[in-house]
Coordinates of C-alpha atoms (C1' of nucleotides) in Angstrom, one line a residue:
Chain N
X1 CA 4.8 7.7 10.5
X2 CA 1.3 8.3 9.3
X3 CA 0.5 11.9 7.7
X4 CA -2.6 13.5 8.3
X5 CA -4.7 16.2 7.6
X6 CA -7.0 17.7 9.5
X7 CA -10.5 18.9 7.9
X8 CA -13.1 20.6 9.8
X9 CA -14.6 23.8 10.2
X10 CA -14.4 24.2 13.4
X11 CA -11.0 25.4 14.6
X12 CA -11.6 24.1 18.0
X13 CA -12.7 21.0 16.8
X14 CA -9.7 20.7 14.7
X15 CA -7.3 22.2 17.6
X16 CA -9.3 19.7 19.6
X17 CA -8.4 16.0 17.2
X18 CA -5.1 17.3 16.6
X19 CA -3.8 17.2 20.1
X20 CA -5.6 14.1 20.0
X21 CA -3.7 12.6 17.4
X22 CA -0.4 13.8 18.2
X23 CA -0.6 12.2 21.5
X24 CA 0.7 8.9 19.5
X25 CA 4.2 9.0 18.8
X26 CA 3.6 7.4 15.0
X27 CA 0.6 10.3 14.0
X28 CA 1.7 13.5 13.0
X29 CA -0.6 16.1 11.6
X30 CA 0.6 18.1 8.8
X31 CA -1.7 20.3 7.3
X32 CA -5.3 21.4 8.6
X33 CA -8.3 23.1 6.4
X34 CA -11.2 24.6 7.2
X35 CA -13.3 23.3 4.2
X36 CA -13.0 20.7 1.4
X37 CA -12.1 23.6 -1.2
X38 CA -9.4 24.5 1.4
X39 CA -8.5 20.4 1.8
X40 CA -8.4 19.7 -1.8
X41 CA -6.0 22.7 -2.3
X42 CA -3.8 21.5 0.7
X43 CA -3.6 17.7 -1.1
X44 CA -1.4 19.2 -4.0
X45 CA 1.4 20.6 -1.8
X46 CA 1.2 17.8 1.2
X47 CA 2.2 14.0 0.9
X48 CA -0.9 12.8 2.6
X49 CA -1.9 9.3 3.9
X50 CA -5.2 10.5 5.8
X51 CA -7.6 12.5 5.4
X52 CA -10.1 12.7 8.3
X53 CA -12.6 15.0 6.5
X54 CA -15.8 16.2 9.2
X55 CA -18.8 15.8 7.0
X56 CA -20.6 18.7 7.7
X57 CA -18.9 21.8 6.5
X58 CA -19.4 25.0 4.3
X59 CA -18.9 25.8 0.5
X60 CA -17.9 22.7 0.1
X61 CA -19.0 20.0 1.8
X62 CA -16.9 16.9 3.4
X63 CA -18.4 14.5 0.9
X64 CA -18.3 16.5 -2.1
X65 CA -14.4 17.3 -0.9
X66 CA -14.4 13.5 -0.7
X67 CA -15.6 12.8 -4.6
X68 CA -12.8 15.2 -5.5
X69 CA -10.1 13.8 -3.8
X70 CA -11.0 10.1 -4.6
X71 CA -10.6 10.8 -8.2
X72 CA -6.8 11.8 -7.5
X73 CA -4.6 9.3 -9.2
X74 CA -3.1 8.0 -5.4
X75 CA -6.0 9.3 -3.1
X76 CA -5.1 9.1 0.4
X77 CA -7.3 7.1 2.7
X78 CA -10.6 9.2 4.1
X79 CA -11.3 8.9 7.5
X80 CA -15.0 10.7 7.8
X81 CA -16.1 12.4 10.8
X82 CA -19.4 12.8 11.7
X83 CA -21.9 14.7 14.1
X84 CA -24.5 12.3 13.4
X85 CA -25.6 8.7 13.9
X86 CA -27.4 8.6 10.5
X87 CA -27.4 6.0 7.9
X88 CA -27.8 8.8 4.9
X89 CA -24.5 9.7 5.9
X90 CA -22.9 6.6 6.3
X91 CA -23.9 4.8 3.2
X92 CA -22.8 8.3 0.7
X93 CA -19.7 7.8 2.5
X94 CA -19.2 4.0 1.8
X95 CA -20.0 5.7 -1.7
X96 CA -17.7 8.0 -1.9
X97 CA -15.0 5.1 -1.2
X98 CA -13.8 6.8 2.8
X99 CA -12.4 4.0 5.2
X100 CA -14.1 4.9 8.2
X101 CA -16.6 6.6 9.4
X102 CA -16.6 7.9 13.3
X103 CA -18.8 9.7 15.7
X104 CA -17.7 12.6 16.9
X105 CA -19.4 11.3 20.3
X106 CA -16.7 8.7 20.4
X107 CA -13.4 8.7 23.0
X108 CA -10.1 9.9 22.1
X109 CA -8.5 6.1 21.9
X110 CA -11.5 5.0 19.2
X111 CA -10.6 7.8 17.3
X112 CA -7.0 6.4 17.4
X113 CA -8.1 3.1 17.0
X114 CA -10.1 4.5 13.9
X115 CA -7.1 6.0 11.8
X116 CA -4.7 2.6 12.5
X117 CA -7.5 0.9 11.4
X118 CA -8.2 2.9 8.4
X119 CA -4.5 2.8 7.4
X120 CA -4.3 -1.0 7.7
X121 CA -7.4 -0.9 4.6
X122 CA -9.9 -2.0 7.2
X123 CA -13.0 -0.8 5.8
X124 CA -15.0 0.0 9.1
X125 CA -17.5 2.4 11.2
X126 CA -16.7 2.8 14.7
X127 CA -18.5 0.0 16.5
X128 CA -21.1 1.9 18.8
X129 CA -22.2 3.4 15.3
X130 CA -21.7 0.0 13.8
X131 CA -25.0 -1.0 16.1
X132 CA -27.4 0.9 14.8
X133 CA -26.3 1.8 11.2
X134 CA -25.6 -1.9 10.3
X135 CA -28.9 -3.4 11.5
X136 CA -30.8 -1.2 9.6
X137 CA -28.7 -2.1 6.4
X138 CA -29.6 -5.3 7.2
X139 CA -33.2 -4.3 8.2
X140 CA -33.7 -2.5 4.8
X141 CA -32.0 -5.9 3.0
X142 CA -34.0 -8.3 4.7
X143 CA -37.3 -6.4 4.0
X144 CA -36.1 -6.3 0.5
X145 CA -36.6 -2.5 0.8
X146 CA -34.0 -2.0 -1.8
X147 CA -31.2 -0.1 0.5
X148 CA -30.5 2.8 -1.6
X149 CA -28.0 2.6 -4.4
X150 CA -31.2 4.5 -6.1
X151 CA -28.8 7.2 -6.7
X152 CA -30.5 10.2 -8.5
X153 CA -28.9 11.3 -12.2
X154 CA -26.7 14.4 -12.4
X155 CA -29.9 16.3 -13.8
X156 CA -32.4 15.1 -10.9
X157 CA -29.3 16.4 -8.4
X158 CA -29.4 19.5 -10.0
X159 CA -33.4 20.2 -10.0
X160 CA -33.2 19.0 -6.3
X161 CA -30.9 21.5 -4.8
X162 CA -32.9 24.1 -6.5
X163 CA -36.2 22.5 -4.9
X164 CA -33.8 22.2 -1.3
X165 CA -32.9 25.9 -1.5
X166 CA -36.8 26.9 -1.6
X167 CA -37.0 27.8 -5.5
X168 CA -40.3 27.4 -7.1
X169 CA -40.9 25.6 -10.6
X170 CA -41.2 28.5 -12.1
X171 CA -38.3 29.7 -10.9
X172 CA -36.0 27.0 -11.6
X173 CA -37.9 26.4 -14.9
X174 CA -36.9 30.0 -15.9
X175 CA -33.0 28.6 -14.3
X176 CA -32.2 25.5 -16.3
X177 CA -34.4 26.8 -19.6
X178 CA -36.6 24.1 -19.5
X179 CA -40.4 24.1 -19.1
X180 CA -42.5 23.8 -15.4
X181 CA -44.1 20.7 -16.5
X182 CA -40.2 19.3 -16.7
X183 CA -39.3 20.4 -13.4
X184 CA -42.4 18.7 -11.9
X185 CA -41.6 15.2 -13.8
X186 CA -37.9 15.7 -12.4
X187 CA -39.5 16.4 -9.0
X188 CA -41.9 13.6 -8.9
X189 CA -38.9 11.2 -10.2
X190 CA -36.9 12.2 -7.5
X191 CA -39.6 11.8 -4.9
X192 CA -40.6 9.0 -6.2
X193 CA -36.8 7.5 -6.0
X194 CA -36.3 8.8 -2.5
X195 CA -39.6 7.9 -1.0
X196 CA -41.0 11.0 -0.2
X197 CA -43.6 13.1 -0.1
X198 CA -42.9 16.6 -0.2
X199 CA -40.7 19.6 -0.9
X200 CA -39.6 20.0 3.2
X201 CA -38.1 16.4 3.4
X202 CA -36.4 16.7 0.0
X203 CA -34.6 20.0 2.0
X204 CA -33.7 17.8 4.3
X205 CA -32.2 15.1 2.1
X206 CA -30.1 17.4 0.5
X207 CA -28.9 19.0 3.4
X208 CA -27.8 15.4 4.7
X209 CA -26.5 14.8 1.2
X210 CA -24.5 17.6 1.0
X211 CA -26.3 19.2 -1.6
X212 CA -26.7 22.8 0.6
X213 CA -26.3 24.3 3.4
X214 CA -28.8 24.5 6.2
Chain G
X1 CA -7.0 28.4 40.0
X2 CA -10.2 28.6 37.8
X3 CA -12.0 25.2 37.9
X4 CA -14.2 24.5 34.7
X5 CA -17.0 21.9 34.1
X6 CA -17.2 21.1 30.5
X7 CA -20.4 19.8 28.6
X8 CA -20.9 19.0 24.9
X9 CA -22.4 16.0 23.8
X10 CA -19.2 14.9 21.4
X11 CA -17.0 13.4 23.6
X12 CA -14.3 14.3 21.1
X13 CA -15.0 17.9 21.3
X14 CA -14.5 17.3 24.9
X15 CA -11.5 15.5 25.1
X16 CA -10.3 18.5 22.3
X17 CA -11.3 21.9 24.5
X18 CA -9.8 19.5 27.9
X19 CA -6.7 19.5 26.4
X20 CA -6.8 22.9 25.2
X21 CA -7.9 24.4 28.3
X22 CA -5.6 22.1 30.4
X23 CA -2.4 23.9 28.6
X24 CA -2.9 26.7 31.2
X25 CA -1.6 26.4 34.5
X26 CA -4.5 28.3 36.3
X27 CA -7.4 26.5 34.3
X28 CA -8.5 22.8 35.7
X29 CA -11.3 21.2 33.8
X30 CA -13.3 18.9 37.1
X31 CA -16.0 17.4 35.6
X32 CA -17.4 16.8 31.9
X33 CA -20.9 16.2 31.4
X34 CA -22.6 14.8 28.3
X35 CA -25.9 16.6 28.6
X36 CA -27.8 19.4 30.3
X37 CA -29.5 17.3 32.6
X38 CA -26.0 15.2 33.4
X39 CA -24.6 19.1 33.7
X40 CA -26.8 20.3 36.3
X41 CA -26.7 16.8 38.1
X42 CA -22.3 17.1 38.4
X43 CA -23.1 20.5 39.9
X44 CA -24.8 19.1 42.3
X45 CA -21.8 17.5 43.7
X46 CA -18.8 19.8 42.6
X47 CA -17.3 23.6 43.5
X48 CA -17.3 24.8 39.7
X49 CA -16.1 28.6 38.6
X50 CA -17.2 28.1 35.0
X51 CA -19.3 26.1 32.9
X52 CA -18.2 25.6 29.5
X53 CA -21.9 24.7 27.8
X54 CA -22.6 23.6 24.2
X55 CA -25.7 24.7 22.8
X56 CA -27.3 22.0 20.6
X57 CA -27.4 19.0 22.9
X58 CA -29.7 16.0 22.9
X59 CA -32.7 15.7 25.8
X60 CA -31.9 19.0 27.8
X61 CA -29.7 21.8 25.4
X62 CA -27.2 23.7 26.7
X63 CA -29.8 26.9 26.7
X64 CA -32.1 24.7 28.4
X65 CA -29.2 24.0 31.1
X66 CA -28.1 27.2 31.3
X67 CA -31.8 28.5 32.3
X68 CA -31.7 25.6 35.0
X69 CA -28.0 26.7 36.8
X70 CA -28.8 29.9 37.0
X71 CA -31.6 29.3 38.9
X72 CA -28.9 27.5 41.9
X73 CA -27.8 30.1 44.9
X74 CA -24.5 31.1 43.6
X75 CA -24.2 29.8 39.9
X76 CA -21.1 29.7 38.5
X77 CA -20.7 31.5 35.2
X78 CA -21.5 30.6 32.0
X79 CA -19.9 30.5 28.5
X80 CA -21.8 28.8 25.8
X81 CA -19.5 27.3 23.0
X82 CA -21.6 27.6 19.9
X83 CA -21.5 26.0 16.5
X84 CA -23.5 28.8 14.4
X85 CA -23.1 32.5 14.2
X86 CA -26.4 32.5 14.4
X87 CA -28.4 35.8 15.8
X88 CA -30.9 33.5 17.8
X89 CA -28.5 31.3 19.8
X90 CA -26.3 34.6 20.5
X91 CA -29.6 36.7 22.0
X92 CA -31.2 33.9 23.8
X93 CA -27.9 33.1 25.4
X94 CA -27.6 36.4 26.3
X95 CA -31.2 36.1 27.8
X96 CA -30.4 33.4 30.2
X97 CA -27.4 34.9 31.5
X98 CA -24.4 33.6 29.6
X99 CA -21.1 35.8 30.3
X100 CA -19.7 34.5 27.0
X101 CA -21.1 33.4 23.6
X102 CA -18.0 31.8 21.5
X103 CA -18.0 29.8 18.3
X104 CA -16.6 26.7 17.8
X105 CA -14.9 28.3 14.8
X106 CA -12.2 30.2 17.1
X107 CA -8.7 29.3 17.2
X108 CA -7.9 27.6 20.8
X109 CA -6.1 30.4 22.1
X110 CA -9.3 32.8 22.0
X111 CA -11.1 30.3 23.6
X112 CA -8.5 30.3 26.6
X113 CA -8.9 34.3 26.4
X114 CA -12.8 34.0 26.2
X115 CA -12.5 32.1 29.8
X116 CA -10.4 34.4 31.1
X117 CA -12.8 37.2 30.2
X118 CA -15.7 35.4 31.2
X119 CA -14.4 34.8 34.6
X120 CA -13.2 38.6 35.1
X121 CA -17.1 39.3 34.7
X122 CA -16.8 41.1 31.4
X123 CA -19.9 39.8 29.2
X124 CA -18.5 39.4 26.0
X125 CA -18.8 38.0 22.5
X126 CA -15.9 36.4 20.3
X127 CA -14.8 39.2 18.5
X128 CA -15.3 37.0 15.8
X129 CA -18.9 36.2 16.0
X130 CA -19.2 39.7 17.0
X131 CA -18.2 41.3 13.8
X132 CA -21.0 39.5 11.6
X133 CA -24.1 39.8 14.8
X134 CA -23.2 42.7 15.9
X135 CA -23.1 44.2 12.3
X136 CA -26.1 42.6 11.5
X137 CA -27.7 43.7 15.1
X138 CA -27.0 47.1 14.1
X139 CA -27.8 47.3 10.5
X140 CA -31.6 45.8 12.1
X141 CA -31.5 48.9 14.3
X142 CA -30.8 51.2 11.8
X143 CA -33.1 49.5 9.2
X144 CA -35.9 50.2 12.0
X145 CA -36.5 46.2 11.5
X146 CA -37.3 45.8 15.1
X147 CA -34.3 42.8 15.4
X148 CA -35.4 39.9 16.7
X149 CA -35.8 39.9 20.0
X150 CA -38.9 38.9 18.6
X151 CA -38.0 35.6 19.5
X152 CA -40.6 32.8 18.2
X153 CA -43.5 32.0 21.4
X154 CA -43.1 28.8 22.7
X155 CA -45.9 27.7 20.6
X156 CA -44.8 28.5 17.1
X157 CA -41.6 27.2 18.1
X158 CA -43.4 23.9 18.4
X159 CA -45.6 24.4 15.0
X160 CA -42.5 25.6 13.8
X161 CA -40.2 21.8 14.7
X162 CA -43.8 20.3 13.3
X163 CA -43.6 22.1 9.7
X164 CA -40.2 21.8 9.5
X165 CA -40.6 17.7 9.8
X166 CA -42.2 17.8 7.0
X167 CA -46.3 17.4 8.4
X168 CA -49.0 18.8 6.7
X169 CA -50.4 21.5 8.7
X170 CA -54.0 19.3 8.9
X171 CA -51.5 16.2 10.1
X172 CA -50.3 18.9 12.9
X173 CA -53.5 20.6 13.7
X174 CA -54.9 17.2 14.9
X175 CA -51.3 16.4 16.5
X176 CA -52.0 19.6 18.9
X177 CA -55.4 19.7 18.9
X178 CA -56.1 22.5 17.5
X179 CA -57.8 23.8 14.2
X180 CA -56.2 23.8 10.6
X181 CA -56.6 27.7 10.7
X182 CA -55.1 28.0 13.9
X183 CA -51.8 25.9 12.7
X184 CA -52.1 28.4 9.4
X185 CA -52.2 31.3 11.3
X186 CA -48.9 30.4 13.2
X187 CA -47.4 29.6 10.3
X188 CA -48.1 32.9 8.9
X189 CA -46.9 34.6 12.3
X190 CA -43.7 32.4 12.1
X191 CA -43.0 33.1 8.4
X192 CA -43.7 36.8 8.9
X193 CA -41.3 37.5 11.8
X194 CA -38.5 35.2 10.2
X195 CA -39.2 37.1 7.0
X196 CA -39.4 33.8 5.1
X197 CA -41.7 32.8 2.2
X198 CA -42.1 28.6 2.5
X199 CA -41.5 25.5 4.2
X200 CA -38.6 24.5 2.7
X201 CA -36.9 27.6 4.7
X202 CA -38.6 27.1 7.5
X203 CA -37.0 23.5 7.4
X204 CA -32.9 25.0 6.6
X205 CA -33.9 27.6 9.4
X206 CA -35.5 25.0 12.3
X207 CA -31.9 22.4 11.4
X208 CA -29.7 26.0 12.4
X209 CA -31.7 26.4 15.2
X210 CA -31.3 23.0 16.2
X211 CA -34.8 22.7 16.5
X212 CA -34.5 19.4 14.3
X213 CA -31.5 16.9 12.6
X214 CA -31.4 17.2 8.8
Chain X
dC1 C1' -59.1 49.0 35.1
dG2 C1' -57.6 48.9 30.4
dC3 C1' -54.3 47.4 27.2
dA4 C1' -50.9 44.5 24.7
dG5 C1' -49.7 40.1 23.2
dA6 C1' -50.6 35.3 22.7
dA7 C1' -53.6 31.7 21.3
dT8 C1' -57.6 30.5 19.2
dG9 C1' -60.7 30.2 14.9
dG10 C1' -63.3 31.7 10.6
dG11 C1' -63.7 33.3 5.4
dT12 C1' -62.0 34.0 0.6
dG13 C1' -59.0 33.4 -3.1
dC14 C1' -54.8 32.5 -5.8
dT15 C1' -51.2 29.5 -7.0
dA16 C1' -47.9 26.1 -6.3
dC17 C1' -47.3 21.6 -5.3
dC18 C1' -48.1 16.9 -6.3
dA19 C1' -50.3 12.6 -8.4
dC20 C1' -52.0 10.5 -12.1
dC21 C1' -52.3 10.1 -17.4
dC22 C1' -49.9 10.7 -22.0
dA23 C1' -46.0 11.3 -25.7
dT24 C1' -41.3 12.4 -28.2
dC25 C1' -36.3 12.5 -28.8
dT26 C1' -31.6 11.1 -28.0
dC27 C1' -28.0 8.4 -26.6
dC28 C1' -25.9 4.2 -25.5
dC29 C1' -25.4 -0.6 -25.5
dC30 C1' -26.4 -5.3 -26.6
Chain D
dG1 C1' -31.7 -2.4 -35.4
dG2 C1' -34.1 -2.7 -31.3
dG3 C1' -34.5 -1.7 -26.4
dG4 C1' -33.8 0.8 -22.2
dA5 C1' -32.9 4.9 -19.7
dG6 C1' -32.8 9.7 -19.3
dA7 C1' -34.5 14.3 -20.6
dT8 C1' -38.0 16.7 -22.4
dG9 C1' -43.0 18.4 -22.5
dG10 C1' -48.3 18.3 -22.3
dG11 C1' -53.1 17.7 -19.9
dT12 C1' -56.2 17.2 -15.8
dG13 C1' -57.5 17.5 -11.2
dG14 C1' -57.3 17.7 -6.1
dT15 C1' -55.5 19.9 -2.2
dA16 C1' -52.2 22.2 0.6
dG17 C1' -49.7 26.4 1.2
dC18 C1' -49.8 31.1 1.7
dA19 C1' -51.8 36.0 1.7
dC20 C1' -55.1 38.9 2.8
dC21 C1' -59.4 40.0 5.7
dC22 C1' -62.0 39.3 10.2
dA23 C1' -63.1 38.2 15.4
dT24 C1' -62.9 36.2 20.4
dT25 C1' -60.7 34.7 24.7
dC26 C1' -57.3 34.8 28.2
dT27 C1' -53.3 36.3 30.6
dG28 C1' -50.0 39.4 32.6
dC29 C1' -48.7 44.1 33.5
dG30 C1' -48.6 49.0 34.3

DNA sequence: CGCAGAATGGGTGCTACCACCCATCTCCCC
DNA sequence: GGGGAGATGGGTGGTAGCACCCATTCTGCG
């Protein structure tokens, strides 16, 4: 019998996967949450094997909740759900150390298919995604385009949610008691490491990387 | 017997509100559709009470959709399923006729009660969703903050998707053939009736508007 | 007809953003 | 002990973003 929980903020959604799931006779669900704050509270009364964790979600998002719960001494296996077809996503949550990663524009049986898999410790992205996500990994390889382990430093995180949520230097400056002329070297680092250009598609990163909210 | 054609783009959410809806004896789900235009083509062929219509679709979105069945001879109702409490989704659904605007945060059985409503002709909002745009509707009122119905034009709406990629307003000026001013000008109008200051939340604001992917 | 709103474009000016250059200090690791 | 990486800060300069001012044209509507 595999035990699951449910994470997503969407109580249809979750409604939705749970009948679903419960469909096969060796799936039960036993516990839901509406966010990763909720989910990570949930893992210390439940005996878990699954998590399938919806990446996009308030407070706290799926892949933060993810980071937290890996660092459990027996994690449960992450299943991540996702709205969208993007490699951002995908690779963060390789990172994070999930077991799958699905499209929430797959069927009901690949959904299935995606939890046995993921408790058999097949590492693995539900194959329609699998098309497009993996041939730009190997795109980015084979143009030696560095795929992006360039991960930013706890400091450059910090200065770029601030950026994301429309702060000025100044402002954040005047946040993290540091001078403007700081801020802007953090900025251009992190632009610099993310290939971009300007303060709009640095919202956007974060957004995708869970940093804020939209 | 209240038959119901369902249309989101994730065919999991699909699958999820089938099965939800398919608990009650008197509700039949006869069709599913995976986009607006695939929505309006099933109603071509099928006798449908209700359409159950996502908002943020790809090619044609639900509002989009919605605008194009109510155009038929005797459309069938409407309920669009929504993932934001977001004040612009709730008035323009409103606009094109919707009987029902209910979030995808709602626990199954007030979606069941949301059909039921919407098919006894009573336009309504998920209580819900109606505590937090409602109160915010009012406060507007009583602010004298002339709400929103102060909708974007169609044309900012397109500067706006343009800014909120991330071009330079001289990069979007020659994409619509227009002059820089012009493109500033928008802007200005844009920030002005959002009352925001920058890009950055025009960019958070245009992803919850579905105007763009993170 | 006249009026309101939308779209167009111009001018002026401040400031933040961003791209370059430079240096110092600390901590960790070989 | 030396070297690399990360955090800190400074200078200089171009340009884009944004806030004000202004006007013209066209369209739909009472």
């Amino acid at each position: 019998m595999i035990r699951i929980l449910l994470v997503d903020d969407h109580a249809l959604v979750r409604r939705g996967v749970r009948l679903i799931l419960e469909q096969e006779p060796d799936l039960t669900v036993v516990g839901e949450a509406g966010d990763g704050a909720e989910a990570v509270e949930a893992l210390r009364d439940l005996e878990v094997d699954l998590v399938v964790l919806d990446i996009a979600m308030p407070r706290m998002t799926g892949l933060q909740a993810a980071r937290e719960i890996t660092r459990r001494r027996e994690p449960p296996r992450l299943m991540m759900l996702s709205m969208h077809d993007n490699e951002q996503y995908f690779f963060e949550s390789l990172r994070v150390g999930a077991s799958g990663y699905v499209l929430k524009s797959v069927a009901d049986e690949d959904l299935v298919g995606a939890v046995r898999a993921a408790m058999r410790g097949e590492a693995f992205v539900y194959p329609g995604a699998m098309g497009s996500l993996a041939r730009d990994y190997l795109d980015r390889l084979r143009r030696g385009e560095s795929v992006p382990q360039t991960v930013l430093t706890e400091r450059e995180d910090e200065v770029l949610k601030l950026i994301a949520e429309g702060r000025s230097s100044k402002d954040i400056a005047r946040d993290l008691t540091i001078s403007v002329k700081t801020v802007e070297r953090h900025r251009a680092n992190i632009l610099a490491k993310l290939g971009m250009r300007d303060r709009t598609q640095l919202t956007r990163y974060a957004i995708r990387a869970g940093l804020i909210e939209p």
